[in-house]
Tab-separated table of C-alpha atoms in Angstrom:
chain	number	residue	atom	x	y	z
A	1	UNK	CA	96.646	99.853	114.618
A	2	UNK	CA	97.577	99.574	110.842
A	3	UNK	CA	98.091	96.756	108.478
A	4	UNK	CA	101.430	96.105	107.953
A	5	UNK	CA	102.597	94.117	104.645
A	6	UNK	CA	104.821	91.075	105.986
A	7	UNK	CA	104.081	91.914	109.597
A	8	UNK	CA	100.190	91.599	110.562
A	9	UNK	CA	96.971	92.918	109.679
A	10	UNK	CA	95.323	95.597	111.737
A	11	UNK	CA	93.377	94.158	115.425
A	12	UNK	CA	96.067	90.951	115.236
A	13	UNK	CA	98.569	89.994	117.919
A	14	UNK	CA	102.419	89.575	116.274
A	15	UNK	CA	105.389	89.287	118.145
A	16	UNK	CA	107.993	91.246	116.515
A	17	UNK	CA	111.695	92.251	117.766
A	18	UNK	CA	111.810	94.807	120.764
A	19	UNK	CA	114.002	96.897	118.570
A	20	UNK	CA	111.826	96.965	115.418
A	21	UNK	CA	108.326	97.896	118.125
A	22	UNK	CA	110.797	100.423	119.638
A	23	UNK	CA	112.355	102.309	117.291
A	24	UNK	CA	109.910	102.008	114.411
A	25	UNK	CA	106.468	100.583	115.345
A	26	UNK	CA	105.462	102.427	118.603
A	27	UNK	CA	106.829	105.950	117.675
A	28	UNK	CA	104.818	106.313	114.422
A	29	UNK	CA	101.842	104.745	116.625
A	30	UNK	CA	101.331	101.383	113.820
A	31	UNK	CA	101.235	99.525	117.044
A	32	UNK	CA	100.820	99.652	120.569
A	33	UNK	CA	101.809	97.147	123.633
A	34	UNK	CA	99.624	94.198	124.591
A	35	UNK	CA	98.303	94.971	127.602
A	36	UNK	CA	94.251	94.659	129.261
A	37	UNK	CA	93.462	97.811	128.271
A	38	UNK	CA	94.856	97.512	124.928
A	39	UNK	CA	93.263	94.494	124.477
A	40	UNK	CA	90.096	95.777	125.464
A	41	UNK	CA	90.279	98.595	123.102
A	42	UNK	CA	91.112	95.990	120.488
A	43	UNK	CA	87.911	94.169	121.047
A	44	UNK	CA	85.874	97.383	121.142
A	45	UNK	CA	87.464	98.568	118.050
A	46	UNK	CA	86.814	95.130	115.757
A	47	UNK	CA	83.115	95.273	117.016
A	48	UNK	CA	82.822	98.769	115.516
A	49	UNK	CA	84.307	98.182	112.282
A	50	UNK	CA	82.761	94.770	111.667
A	51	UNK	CA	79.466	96.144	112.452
A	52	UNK	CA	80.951	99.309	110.265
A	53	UNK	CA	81.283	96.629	107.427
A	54	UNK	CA	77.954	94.968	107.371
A	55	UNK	CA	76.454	98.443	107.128
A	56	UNK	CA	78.606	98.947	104.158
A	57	UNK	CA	77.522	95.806	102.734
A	58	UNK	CA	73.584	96.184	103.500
A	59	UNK	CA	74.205	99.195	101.820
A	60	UNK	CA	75.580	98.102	98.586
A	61	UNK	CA	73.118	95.037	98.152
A	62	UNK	CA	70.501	97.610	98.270
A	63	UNK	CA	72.213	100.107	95.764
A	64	UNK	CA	72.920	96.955	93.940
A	65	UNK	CA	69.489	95.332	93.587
A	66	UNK	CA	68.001	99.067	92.199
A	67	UNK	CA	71.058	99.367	89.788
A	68	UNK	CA	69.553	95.936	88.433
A	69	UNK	CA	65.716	97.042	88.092
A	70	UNK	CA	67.407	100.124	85.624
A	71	UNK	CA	69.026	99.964	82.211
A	72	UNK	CA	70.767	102.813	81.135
A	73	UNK	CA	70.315	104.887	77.603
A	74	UNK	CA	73.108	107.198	76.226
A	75	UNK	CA	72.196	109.213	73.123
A	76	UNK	CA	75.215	110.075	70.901
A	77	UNK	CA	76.059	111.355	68.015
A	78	UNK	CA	76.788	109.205	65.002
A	79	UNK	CA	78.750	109.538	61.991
A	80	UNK	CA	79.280	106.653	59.111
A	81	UNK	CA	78.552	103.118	59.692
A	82	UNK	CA	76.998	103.733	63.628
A	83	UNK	CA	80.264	105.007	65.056
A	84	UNK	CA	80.053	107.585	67.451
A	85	UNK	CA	81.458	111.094	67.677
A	86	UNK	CA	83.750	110.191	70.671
A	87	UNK	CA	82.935	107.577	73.051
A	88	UNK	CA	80.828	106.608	76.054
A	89	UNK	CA	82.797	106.398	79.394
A	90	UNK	CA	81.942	105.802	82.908
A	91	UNK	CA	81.226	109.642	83.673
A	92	UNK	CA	78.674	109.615	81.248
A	93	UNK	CA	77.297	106.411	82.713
A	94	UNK	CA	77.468	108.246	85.839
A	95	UNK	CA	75.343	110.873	84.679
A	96	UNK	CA	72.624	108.727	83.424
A	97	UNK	CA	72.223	106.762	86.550
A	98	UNK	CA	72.107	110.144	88.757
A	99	UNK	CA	68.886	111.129	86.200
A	100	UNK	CA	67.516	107.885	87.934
A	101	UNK	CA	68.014	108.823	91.291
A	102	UNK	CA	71.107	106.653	91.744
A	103	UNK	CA	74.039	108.077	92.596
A	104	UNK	CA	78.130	106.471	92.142
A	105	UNK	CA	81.418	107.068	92.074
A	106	UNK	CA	82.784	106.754	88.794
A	107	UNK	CA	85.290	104.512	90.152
A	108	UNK	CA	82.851	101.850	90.651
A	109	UNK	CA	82.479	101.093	87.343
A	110	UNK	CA	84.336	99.091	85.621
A	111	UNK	CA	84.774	100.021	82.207
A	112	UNK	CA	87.683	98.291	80.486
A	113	UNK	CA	87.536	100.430	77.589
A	114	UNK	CA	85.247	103.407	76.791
A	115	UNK	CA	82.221	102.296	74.639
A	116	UNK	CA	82.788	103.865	70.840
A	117	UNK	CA	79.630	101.971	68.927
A	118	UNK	CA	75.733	101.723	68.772
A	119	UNK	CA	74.466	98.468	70.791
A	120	UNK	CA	73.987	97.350	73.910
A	121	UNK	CA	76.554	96.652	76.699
A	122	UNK	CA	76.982	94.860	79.831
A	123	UNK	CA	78.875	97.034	82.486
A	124	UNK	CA	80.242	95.677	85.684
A	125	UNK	CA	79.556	97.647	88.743
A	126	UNK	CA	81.847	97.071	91.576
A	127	UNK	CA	80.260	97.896	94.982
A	128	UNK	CA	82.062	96.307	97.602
A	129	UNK	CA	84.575	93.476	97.663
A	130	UNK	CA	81.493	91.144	97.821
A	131	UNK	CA	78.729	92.877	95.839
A	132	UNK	CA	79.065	92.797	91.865
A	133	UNK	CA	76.036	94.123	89.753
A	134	UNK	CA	75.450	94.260	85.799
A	135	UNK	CA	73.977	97.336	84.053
A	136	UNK	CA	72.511	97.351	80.543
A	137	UNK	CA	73.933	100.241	78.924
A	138	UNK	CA	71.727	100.972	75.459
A	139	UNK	CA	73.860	103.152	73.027
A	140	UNK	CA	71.143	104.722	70.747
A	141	UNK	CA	72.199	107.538	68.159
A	142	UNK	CA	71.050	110.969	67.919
């Protein structure tokens, strides 16, 4: 029902101490008995979330191969020798994508440091465990 560091991931069989499923596993419903219809359920229940996951991952290719047809530009203002008033972070990077009709969490992103100079940037996108993408960010001054 729930993965469970050192015990078993969620949809596997363990064995584990009739104590420990007792007292600990079964009451806060982390686990349930093997039986047929548990089993059953079990099946049922991977089929949904597997087919829950390749949805999730059509989805994010797709997302992923119109974050690539896009660059980004972020006007900011400048003071001496191109460094900006403040910095570019991922909200802002946010913002510009929505103006393009795609639409992130911020989280996504993944920034290792905001931006704080003219130029052009690779960003790293992160939208699933198995989709990566790389946006051109152009910092242009005001």
């Amino acid at each position: 029902m729930a993965d469970l560091e050192g015990v078993g991931l969620e949809g596997e069989t363990v064995k584990v101490s009739d104590g420990y499923a007792r007292n600990y596993l079964l009451p806060r419903k982390l686990a349930v008995p093997v039986t047929k219809a548990a089993l059953k359920q079990l099946e049922k229940n991977k089929m949904e979330r597997d087919a829950r996951h390749l949805k999730e991952l059509e989805t994010a290719q797709s997302v992923a191969l119109a974050i690539e047809k896009v660059s980004c530009t972020i006007t900011a203002k400048v003071g001496e020798n191109d460094k900006l008033f403040g910095s570019v972070t991922s909200a802002d990077i946010i913002a510009a994508l929505k103006q393009q009709g795609i639409e992130l969490d911020k989280r996504k992103i993944m920034l290792a440091e905001p931006i704080r100079e003219l130029g052009v940037f690779q960003v790293k996108i992160k939208l699933h465990p198995q989709v990566e993408v790389m946006l051109k960010v152009w910092v242009v001054g005001e």
